[in-house]
Coordinates of C-alpha atoms in Angstrom, one line a residue:
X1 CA 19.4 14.0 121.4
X2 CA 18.0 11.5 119.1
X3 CA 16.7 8.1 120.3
X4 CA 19.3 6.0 118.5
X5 CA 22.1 8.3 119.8
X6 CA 20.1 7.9 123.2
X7 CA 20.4 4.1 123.4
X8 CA 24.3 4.3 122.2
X9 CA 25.2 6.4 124.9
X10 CA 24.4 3.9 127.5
X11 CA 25.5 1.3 125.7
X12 CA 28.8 2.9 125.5
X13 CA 28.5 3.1 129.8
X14 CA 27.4 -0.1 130.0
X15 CA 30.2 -1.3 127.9
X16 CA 33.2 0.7 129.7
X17 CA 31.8 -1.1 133.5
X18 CA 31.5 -4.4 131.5
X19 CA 34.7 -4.3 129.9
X20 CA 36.8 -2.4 132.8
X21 CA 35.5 -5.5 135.1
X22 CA 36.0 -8.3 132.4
X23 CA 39.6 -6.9 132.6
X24 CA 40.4 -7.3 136.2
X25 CA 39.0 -10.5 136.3
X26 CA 41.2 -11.6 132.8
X27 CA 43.9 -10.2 134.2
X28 CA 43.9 -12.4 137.2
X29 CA 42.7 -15.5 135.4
X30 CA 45.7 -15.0 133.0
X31 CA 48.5 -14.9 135.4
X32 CA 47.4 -17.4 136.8
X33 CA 47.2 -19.7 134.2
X34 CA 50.8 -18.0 133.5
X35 CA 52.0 -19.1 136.7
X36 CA 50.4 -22.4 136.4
X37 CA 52.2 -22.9 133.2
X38 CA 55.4 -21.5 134.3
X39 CA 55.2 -23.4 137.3
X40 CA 54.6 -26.4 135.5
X41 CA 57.5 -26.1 133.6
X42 CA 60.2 -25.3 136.1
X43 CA 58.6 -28.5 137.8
X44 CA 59.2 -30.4 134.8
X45 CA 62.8 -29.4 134.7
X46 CA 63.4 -29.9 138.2
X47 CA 62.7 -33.7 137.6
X48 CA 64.7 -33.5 134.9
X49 CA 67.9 -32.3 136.9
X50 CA 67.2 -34.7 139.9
X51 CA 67.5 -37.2 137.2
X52 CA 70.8 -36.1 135.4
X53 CA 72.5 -35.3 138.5
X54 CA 71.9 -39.6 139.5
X55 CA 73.5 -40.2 136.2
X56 CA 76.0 -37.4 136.5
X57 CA 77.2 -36.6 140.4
X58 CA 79.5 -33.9 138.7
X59 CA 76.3 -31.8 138.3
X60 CA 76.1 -31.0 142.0
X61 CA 78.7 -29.0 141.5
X62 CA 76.7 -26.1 139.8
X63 CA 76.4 -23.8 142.6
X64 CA 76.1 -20.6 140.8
X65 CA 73.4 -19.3 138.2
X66 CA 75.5 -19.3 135.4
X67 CA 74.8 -20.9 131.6
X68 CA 72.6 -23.3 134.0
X69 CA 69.4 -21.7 134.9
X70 CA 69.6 -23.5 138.3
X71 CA 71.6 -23.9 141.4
X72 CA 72.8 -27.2 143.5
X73 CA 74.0 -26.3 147.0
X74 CA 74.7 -28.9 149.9
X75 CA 72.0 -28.4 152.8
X76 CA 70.9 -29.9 156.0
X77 CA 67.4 -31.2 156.2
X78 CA 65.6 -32.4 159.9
X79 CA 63.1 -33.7 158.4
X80 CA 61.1 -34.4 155.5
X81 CA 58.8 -31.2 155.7
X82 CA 61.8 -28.9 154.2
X83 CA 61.1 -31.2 150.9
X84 CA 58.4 -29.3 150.1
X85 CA 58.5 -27.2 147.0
X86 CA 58.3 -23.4 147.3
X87 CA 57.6 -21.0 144.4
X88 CA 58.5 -17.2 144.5
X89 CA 58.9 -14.1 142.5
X90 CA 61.9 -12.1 142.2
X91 CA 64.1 -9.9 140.3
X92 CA 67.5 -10.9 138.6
X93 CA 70.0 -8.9 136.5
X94 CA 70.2 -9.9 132.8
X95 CA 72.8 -8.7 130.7
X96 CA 71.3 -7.8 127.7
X97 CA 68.7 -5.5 129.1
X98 CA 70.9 -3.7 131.5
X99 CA 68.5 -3.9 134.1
X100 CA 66.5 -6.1 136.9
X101 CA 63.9 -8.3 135.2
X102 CA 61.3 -10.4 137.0
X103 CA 61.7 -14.5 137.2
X104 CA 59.8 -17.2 138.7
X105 CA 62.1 -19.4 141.4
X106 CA 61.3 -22.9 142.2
X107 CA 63.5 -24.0 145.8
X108 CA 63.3 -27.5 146.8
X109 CA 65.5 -30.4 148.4
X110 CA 66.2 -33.6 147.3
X111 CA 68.4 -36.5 148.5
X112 CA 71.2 -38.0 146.8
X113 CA 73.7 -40.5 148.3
X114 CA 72.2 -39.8 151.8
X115 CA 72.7 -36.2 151.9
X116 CA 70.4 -33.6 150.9
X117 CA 70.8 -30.7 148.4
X118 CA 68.9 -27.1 148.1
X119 CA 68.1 -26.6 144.0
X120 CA 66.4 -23.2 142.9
X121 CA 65.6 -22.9 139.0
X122 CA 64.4 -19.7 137.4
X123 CA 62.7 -18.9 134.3
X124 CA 62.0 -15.8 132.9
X125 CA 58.2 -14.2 133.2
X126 CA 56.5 -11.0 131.9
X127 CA 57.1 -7.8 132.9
X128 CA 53.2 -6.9 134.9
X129 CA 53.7 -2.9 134.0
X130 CA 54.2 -4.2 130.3
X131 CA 51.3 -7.1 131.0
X132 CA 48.6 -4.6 132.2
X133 CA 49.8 -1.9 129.1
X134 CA 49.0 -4.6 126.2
X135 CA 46.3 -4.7 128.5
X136 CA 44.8 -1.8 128.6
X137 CA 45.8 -0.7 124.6
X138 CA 43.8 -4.3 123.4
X139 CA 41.2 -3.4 125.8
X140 CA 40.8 0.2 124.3
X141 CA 40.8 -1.2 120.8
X142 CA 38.1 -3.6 121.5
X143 CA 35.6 -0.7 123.1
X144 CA 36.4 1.1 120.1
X145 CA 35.6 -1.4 117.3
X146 CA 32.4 -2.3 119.6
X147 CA 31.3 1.8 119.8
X148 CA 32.1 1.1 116.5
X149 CA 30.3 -1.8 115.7
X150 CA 26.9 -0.2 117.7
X151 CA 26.7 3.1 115.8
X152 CA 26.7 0.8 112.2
X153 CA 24.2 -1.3 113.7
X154 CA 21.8 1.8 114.6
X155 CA 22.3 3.8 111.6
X156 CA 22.3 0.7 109.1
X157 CA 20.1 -2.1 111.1
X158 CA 18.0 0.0 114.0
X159 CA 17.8 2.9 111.9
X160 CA 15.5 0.8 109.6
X161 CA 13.8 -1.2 112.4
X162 CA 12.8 2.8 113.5
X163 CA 12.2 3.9 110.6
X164 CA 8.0 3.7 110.9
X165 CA 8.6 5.7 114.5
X166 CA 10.7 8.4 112.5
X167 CA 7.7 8.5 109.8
X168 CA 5.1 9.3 112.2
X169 CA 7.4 11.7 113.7
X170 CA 7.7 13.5 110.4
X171 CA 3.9 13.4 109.9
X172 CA 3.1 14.8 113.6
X173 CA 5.7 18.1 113.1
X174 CA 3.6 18.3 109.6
X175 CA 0.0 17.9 111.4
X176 CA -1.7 21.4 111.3
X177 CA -5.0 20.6 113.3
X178 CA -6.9 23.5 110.8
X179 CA -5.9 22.3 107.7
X180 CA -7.6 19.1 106.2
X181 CA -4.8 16.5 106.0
X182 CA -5.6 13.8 108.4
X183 CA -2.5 11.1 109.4
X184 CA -2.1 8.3 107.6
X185 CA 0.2 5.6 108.3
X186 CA 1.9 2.9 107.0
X187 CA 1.3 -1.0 107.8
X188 CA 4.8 -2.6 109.7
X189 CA 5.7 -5.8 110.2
X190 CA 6.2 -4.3 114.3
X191 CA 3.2 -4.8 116.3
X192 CA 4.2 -1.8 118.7
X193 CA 4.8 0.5 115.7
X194 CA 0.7 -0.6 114.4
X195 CA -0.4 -0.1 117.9
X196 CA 1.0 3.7 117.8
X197 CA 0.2 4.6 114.7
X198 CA -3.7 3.6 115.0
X199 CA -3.6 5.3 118.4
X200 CA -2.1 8.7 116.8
X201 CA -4.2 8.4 114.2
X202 CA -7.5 7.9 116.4
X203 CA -6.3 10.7 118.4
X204 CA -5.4 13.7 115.7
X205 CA -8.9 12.1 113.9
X206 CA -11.1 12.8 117.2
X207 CA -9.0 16.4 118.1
X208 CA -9.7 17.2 114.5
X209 CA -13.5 16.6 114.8
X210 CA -13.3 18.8 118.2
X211 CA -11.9 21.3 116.5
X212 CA -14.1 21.7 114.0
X213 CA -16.9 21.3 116.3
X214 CA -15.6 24.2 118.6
X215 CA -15.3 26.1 115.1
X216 CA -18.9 25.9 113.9
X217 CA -20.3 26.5 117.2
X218 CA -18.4 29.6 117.9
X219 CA -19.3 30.9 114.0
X220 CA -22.5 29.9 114.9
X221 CA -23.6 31.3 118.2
X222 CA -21.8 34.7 117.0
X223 CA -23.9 34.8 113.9
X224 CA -27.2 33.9 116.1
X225 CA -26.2 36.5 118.5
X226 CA -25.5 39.0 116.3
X227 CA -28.6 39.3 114.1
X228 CA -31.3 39.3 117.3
X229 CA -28.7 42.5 118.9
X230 CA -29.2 43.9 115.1
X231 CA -32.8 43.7 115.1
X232 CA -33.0 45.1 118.4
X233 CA -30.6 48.2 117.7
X234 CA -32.6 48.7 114.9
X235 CA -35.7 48.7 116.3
X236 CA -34.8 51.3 119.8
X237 CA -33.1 53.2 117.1
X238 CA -36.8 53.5 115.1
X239 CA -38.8 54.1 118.2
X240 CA -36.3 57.3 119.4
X241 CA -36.6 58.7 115.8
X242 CA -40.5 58.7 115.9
X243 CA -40.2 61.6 118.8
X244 CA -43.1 59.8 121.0
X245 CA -41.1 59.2 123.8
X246 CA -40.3 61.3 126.7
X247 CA -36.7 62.7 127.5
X248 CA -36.4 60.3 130.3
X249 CA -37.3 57.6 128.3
X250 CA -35.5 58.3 125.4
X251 CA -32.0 58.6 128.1
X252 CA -33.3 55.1 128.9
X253 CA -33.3 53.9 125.6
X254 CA -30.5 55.7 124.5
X255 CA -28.5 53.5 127.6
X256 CA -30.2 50.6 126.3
X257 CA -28.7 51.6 122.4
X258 CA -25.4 51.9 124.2
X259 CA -25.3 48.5 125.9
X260 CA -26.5 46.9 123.5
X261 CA -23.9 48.5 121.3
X262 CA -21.1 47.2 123.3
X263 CA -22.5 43.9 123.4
X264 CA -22.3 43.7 119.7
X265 CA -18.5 44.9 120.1
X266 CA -17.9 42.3 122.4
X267 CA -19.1 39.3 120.5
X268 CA -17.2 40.5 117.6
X269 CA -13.7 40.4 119.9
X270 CA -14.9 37.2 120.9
X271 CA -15.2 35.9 117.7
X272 CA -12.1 37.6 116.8
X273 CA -10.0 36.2 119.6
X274 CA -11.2 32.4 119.1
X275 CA -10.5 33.0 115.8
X276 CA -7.0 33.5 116.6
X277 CA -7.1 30.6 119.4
X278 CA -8.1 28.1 116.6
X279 CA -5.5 29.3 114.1
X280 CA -8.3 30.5 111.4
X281 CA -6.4 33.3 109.3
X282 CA -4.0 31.2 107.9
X283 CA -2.9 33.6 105.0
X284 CA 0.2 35.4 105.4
X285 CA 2.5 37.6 103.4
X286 CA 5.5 39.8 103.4
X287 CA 4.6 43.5 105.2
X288 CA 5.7 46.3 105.2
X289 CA 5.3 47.6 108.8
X290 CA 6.0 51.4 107.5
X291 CA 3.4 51.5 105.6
X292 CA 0.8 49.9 107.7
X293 CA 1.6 51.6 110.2
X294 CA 0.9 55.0 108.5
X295 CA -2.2 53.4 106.6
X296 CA -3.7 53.0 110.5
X297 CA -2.5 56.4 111.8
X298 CA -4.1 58.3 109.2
X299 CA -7.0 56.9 110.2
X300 CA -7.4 58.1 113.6
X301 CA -6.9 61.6 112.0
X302 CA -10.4 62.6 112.9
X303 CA -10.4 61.2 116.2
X304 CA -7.1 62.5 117.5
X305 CA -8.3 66.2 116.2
X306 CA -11.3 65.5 117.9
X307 CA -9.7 64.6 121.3
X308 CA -7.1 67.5 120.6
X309 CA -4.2 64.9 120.4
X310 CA -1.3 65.6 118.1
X311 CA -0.4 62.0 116.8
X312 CA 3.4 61.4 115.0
X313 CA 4.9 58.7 113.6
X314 CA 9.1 58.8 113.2
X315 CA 10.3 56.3 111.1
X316 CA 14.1 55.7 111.9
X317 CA 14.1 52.2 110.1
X318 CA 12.4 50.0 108.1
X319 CA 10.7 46.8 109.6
X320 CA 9.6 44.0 107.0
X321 CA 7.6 40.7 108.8
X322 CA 5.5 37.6 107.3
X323 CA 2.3 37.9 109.2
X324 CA -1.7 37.9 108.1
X325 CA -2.2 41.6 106.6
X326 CA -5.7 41.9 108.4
X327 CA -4.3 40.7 111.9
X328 CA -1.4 42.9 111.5
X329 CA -4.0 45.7 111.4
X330 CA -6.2 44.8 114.3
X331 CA -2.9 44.9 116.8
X332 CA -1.6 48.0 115.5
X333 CA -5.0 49.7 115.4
X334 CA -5.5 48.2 119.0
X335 CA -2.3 49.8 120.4
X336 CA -3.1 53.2 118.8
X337 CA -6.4 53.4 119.1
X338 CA -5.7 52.6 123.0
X339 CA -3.1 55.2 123.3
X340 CA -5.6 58.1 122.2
X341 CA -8.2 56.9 124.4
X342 CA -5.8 57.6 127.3
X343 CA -4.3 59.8 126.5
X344 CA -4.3 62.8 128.0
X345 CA -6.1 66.4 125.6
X346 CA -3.1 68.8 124.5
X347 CA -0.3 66.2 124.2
X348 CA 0.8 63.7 121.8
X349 CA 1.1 59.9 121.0
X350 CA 4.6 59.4 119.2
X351 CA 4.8 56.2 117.2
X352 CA 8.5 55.2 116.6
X353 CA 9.3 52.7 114.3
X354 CA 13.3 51.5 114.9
X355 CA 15.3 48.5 114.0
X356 CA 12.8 45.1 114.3
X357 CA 10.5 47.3 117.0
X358 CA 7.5 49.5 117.2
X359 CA 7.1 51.9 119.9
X360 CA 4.0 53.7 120.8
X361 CA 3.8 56.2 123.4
X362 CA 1.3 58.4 125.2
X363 CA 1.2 61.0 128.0
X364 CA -1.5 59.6 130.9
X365 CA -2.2 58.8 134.4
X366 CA 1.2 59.7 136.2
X367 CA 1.7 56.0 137.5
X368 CA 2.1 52.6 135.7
X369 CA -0.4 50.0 135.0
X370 CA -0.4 46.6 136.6
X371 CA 1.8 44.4 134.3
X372 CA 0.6 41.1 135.8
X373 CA -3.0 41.9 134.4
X374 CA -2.5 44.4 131.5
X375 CA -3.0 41.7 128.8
X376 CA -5.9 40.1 130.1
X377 CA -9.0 39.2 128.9
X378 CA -11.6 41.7 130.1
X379 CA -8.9 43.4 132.0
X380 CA -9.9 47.5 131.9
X381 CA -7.6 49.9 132.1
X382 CA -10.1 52.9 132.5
X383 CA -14.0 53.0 133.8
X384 CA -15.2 53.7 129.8
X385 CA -18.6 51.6 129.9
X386 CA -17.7 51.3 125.9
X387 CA -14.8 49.2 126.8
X388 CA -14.9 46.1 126.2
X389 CA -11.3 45.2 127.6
X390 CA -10.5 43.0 125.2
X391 CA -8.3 44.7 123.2
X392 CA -5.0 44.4 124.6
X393 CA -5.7 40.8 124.8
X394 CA -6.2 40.3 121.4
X395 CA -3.1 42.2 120.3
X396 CA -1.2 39.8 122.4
X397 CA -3.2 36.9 121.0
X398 CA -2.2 37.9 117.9
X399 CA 1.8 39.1 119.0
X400 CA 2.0 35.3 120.1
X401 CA 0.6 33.7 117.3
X402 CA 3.6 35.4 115.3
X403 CA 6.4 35.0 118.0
X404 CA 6.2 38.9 118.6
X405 CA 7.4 40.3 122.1
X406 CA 4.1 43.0 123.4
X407 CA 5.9 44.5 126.4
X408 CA 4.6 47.5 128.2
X409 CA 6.8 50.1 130.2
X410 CA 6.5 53.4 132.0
X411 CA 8.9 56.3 132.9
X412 CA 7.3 59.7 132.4
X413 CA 4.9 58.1 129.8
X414 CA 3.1 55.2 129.2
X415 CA 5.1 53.0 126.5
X416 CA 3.7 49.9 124.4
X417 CA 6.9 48.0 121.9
X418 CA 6.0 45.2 119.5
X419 CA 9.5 43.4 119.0
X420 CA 10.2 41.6 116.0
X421 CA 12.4 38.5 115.7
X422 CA 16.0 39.9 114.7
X423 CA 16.0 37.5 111.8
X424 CA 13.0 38.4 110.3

């Protein structure tokens, strides 16, 4: 949810509790000032009558609500507190509505020619069912037009007051730490908005400088490592072809060769992987997963004759995916190269390409591998010294990177799937 529409939906809240108790207390406040005024008036007219019925003593002869909307009847009074004036609701038949309507009744006494005399006027009122309807439908009507009146005022008003937050935002999504297009924002007239942007700008500036920092010294250390491990293959490999060394020493050097040549390997996964981490091979195009996928498997022709592996690829569909060509490569070589290796002499690694997945499959040790650790770094799945463990890692570095599912399964043989987006 966006900010704006954030900030409108509590408003709304806050205006439904403001406005439902704003009513009650209106409601109240208006009949009684309704009752004030009504009360008032019948007052008024009881003077009035007192008045006319000095002038006119044939008035006390009104004893029944008829045109009159009062009532004169002959009453005897002990004392004076049964003057007092008493006001009342009640209902009263009116002819034109066919039914009981509400009235307001005044009763009080008054003396004339030493006797006393009970007088009760009425006057009509609201109905309170039709009172607390208008109510309610003005009250809905004015939350409305407010709503109303809130969402113009953020999409017209507060949507150009946020308009420098919504900028950066933009600018942020577009911020690609590898590439060389530093933030740059715009002078407001908002301190708040200055203070963020020269904060966000300070911050990608000195994450951009630590990126590139991590960068050279990664390029850097590989490169240094790897020319002294060069120089020294080199020169073992020099000294065992001159034949002056014994055959124990030669083993000894031949297991130095070895080490040595795994060390190499490893610094180049290394490499590799923090390549990856720091988003390097930016280059990508459409592939052809068919295709490169056969392109690798020919490849490991040699190998898989030599380990007496048959190796097949079925194609039951065609998978297409935007990826880096040369990453695609490295996890797919990974995956088969891996299956071979363990892979037991005699039987076969099936590749099976189907519907936006890649299967590859290999007959081994008769029991699972550990899920929880498969695709770590350094994690080995077999005691080869030439391992460096760091291949299944890096295909799932590099399955990541593209939003690719690596999963791993096992029922009678060991089962690696790459799984592609289903809209790609």
């Amino acid at each position: 949810m966006k900010l704006l529409n954030h900030t409108t939906k509590y408003f709304a809240l806050l205006l439904i509790v403001l406005i439902s108790v704003w009513a009650v207390i209106f409601y109240f406040a208006m009949l009684d000032e309704v009752y004030d005024s009504l009360d008032d008036g019948l007052e008024n007219q009881k003077q009035l009558i007192i008045r006319a019925v000095k002038d006119n003593p044939d008035l006390l002869q009104d004893t029944e609500f008829g045109v009159n909307n009062y009532t004169i009847k002959n009453t005897h009074v002990g004392n004076h507190t049964n003057l007092k004036d008493s006001y009342r609701d009640t209902l009263m038949y009116m002819q034109n509505e066919d039914e009981y309507e509400p009235i307001r009744m005044l009763e009080s006494t008054f003396q004339q020619d030493g006797n006393y005399y009970k007088i009760k006027l009425i006057t009509s009122m609201v109905e309170e069912d039709d009172q607390i309807e208008n109510l309610f439908k003005y009250l809905v009507g004015l939350y409305l037009v407010l709503i109303l009146s809130i969402v113009v005022l953020n999409n017209l008003v507060m949507k150009k007051v946020w308009k420098p937050f919504y900028t950066l935002i933009d600018r942020l999504k577009g911020f690609r730490i590898e590439k060389d297009d530093p933030i740059k924002s715009e002078q407001t007239a908002i301190d708040e908005f200055n203070l963020l942007n020269k904060s966000v700008e300070r911050l990608t500036e000195k994450s951009r400088d630590s990126y590139i920092a991590q960068k050279e010294f990664i390029e850097n250390a590989a490169h240094e490592l790897q020319t002294p491990l060069a120089i020294a293959i080199n020169k073992l490999e020099l000294l065992v072809e001159k034949n002056q060394l014994s055959g124990s020493q030669t083993q000894e050097v031949g297991g130095v060769l070895d080490n040595l040549t795994r060390l190499t390997r490893l610094n180049k996964s290394l490499l590799l992987l923090s390549k990856i981490d720091n988003k390097q091979y930016l280059e990508e195009e459409y592939l052809d997963m068919n295709i490169l996928v056969a392109e690798v498997a020919n490849d490991f022709l040699d190998f898989t004759t030599h380990k007496n592996i048959s190796l097949n690829v079925i194609e039951n569909a065609t998978v297409h995916y935007t990826m880096n060509a040369d990453l695609a490569v490295i996890m797919i070589t990974n995956l088969i190269k891996n299956a071979i290796i363990h892979g037991d002499a005699g039987k076969e690694v099936t590749i099976t390409i189907d519907a936006n997945q890649i299967s590859i499959t290999n007959y081994g040790k008769e029991k699972a591998l550990d899920t929880n650790s498969l695709f770590t770094r350094f994690k080995k799945v077999s005691s080869d010294s030439r391992s460096t463990g760091l291949g299944l890692a890096i295909s799932k570095a590099i399955a990541d990177k593209y939003l690719l599912q690596l999963k791993y399964s096992f029922t009678d043989q060991h089962n690696f799937m790459v799984i592609f987006p289903s809209s790609s």
